[in-house]
CSV table of C-alpha atoms in Angstrom, one decimal:
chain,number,residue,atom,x,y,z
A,6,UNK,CA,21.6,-11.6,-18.9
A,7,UNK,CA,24.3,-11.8,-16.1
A,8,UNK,CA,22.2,-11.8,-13.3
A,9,UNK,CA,22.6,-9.3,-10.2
A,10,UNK,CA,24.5,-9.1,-6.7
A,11,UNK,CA,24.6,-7.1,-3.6
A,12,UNK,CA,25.9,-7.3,-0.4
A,13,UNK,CA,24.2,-6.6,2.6
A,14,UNK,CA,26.5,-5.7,5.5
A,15,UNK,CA,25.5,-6.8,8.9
A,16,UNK,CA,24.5,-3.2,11.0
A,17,UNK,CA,25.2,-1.2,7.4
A,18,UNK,CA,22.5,-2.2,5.3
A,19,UNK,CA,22.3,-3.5,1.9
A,20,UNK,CA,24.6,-2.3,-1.2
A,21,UNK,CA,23.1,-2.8,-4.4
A,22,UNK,CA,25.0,-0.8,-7.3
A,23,UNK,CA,23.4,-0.3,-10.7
A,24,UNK,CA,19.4,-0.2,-10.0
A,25,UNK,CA,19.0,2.9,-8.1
A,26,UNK,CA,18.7,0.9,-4.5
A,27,UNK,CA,19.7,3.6,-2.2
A,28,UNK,CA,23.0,2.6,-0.2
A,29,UNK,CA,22.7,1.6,3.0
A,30,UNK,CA,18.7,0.7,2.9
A,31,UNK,CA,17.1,-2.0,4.5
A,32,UNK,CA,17.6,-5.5,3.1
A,33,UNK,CA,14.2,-6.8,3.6
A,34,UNK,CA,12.7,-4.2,2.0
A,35,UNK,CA,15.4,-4.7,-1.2
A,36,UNK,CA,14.5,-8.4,-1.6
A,37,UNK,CA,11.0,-8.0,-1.2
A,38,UNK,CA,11.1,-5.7,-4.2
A,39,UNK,CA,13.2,-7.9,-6.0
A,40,UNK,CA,11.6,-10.7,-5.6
A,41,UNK,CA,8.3,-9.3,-7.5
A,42,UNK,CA,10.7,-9.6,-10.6
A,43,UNK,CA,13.6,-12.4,-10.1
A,44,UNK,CA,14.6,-15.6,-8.2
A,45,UNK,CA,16.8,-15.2,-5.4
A,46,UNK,CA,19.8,-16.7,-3.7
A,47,UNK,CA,20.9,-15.2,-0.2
A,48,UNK,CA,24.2,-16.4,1.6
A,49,UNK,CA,25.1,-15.6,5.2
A,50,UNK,CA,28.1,-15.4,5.6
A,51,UNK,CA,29.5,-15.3,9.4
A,52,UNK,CA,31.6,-12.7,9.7
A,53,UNK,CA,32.9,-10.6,12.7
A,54,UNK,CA,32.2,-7.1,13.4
A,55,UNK,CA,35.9,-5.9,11.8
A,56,UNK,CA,35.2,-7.6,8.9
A,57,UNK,CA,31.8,-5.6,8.5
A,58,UNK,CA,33.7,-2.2,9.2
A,59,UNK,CA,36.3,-3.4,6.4
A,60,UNK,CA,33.3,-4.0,3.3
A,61,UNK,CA,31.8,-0.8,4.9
A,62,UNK,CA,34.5,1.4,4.8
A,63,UNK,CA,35.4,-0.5,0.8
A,64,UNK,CA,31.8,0.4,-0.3
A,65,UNK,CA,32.3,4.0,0.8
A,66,UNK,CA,34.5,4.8,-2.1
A,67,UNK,CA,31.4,4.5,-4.4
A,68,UNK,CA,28.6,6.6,-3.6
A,69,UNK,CA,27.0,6.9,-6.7
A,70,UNK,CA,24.4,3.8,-6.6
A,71,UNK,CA,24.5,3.6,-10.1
A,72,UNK,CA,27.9,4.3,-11.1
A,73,UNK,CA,28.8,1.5,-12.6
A,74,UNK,CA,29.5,-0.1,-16.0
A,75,UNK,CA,30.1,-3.3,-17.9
A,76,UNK,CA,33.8,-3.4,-16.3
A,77,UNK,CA,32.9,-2.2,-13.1
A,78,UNK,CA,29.9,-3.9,-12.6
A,79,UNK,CA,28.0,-5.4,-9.7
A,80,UNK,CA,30.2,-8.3,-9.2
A,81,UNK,CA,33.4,-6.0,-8.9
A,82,UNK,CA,32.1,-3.8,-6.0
A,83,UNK,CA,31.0,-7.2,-4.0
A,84,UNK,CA,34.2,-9.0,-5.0
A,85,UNK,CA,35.9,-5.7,-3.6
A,86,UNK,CA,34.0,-5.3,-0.6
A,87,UNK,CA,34.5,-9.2,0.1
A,88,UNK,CA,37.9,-9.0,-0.2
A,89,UNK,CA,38.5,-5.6,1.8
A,90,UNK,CA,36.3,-8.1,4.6
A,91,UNK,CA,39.0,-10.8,4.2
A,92,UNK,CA,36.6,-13.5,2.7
A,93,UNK,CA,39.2,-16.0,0.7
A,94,UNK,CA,38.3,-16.0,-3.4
A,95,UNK,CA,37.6,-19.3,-4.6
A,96,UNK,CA,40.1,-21.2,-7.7
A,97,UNK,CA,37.5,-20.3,-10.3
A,98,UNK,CA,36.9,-16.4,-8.9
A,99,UNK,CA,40.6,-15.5,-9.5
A,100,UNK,CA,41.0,-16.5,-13.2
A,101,UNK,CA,37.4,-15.1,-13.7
A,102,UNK,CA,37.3,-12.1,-16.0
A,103,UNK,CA,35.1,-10.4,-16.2
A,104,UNK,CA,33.5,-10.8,-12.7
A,105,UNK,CA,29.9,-12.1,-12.8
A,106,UNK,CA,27.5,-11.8,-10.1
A,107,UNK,CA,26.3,-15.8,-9.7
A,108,UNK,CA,30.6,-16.4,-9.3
A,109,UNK,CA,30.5,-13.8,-6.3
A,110,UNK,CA,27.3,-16.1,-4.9
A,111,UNK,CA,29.4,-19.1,-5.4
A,112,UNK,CA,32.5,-17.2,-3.4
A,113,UNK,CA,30.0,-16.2,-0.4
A,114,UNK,CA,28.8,-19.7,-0.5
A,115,UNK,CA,31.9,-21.5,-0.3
A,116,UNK,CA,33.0,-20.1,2.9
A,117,UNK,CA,32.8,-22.1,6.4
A,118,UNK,CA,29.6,-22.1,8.0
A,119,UNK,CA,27.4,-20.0,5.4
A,120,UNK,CA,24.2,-20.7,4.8
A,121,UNK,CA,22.7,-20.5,1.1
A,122,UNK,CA,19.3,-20.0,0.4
A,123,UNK,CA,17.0,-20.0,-2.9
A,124,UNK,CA,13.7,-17.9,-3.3
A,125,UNK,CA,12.0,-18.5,-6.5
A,126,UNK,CA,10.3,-15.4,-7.7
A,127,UNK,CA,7.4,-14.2,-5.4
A,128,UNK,CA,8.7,-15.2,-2.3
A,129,UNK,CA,10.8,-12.9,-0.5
A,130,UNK,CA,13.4,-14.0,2.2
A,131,UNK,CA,13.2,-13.8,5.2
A,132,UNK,CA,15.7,-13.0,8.4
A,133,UNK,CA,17.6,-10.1,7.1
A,134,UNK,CA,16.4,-8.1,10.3
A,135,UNK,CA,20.4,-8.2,11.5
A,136,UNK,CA,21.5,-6.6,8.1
A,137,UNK,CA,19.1,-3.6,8.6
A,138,UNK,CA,20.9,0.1,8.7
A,139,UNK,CA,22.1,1.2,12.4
A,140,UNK,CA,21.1,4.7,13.0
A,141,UNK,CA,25.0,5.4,13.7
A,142,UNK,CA,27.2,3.5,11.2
């Protein structure tokens, strides 16, 4: 109904909480799988190395991929990773209760010099290779 989020995390992999995505996997595999079943946005967002560390080190409070709930959905862990990273919350995100994936899109989107893509269902993106897991996070 909402729609889903996750945040891939350049070096880290991709975080994906509430559909048994293992944290941490590779991003091009993630889309590719979801694009068999839903459209897709992707935002880049250019972000420096300490501002990966920062979501990273966020996320690892929640290592239960599918611990999450109607309150603490989706949309909270990437609103809390982007705002451990330092990414500024648009007008709209912090009246925004409760916090919906496509307004966490809209955040990424609005930041200087990210890039925003669509994918309608069946085609999976493309350049994630930089997002893919380093062997020693």
């Amino acid at each position: 109904l909402w729609g889903h989020v996750a945040l891939a995390i350049e070096g880290f992999g991709i975080y994906s909480y509430g559909n048994s995505t293992r944290l941490g996997s590779d991003p091009a595999d993630y889309v590719d799988m979801q694009s068999q079943g839903r459209d897709q946005t992707v935002v880049i967002i250019p972000t420096t190395p300490e501002q990966d560390r920062a979501a990273f080190d966020y996320l690892q409070q929640y290592p239960d991929k599918n611990g999450v709930g109607p309150i603490d959905n989706c949309a909270v862990r990437v609103q809390g990773a982007l705002d451990a990273a330092g990414i500024p919350r648009v007008f709209f995100d912090v009246l925004a209760w409760p916090v919906l994936p496509e307004d966490q899109t809209l955040r990424a989107a609005s930041v200087q010099g990210a890039t925003s893509t669509y994918y309608p269902r069946g085609v999976p993106p493309t350049n994630l290779n930089i997002f893919k897991p380093s062997p020693w996070p």
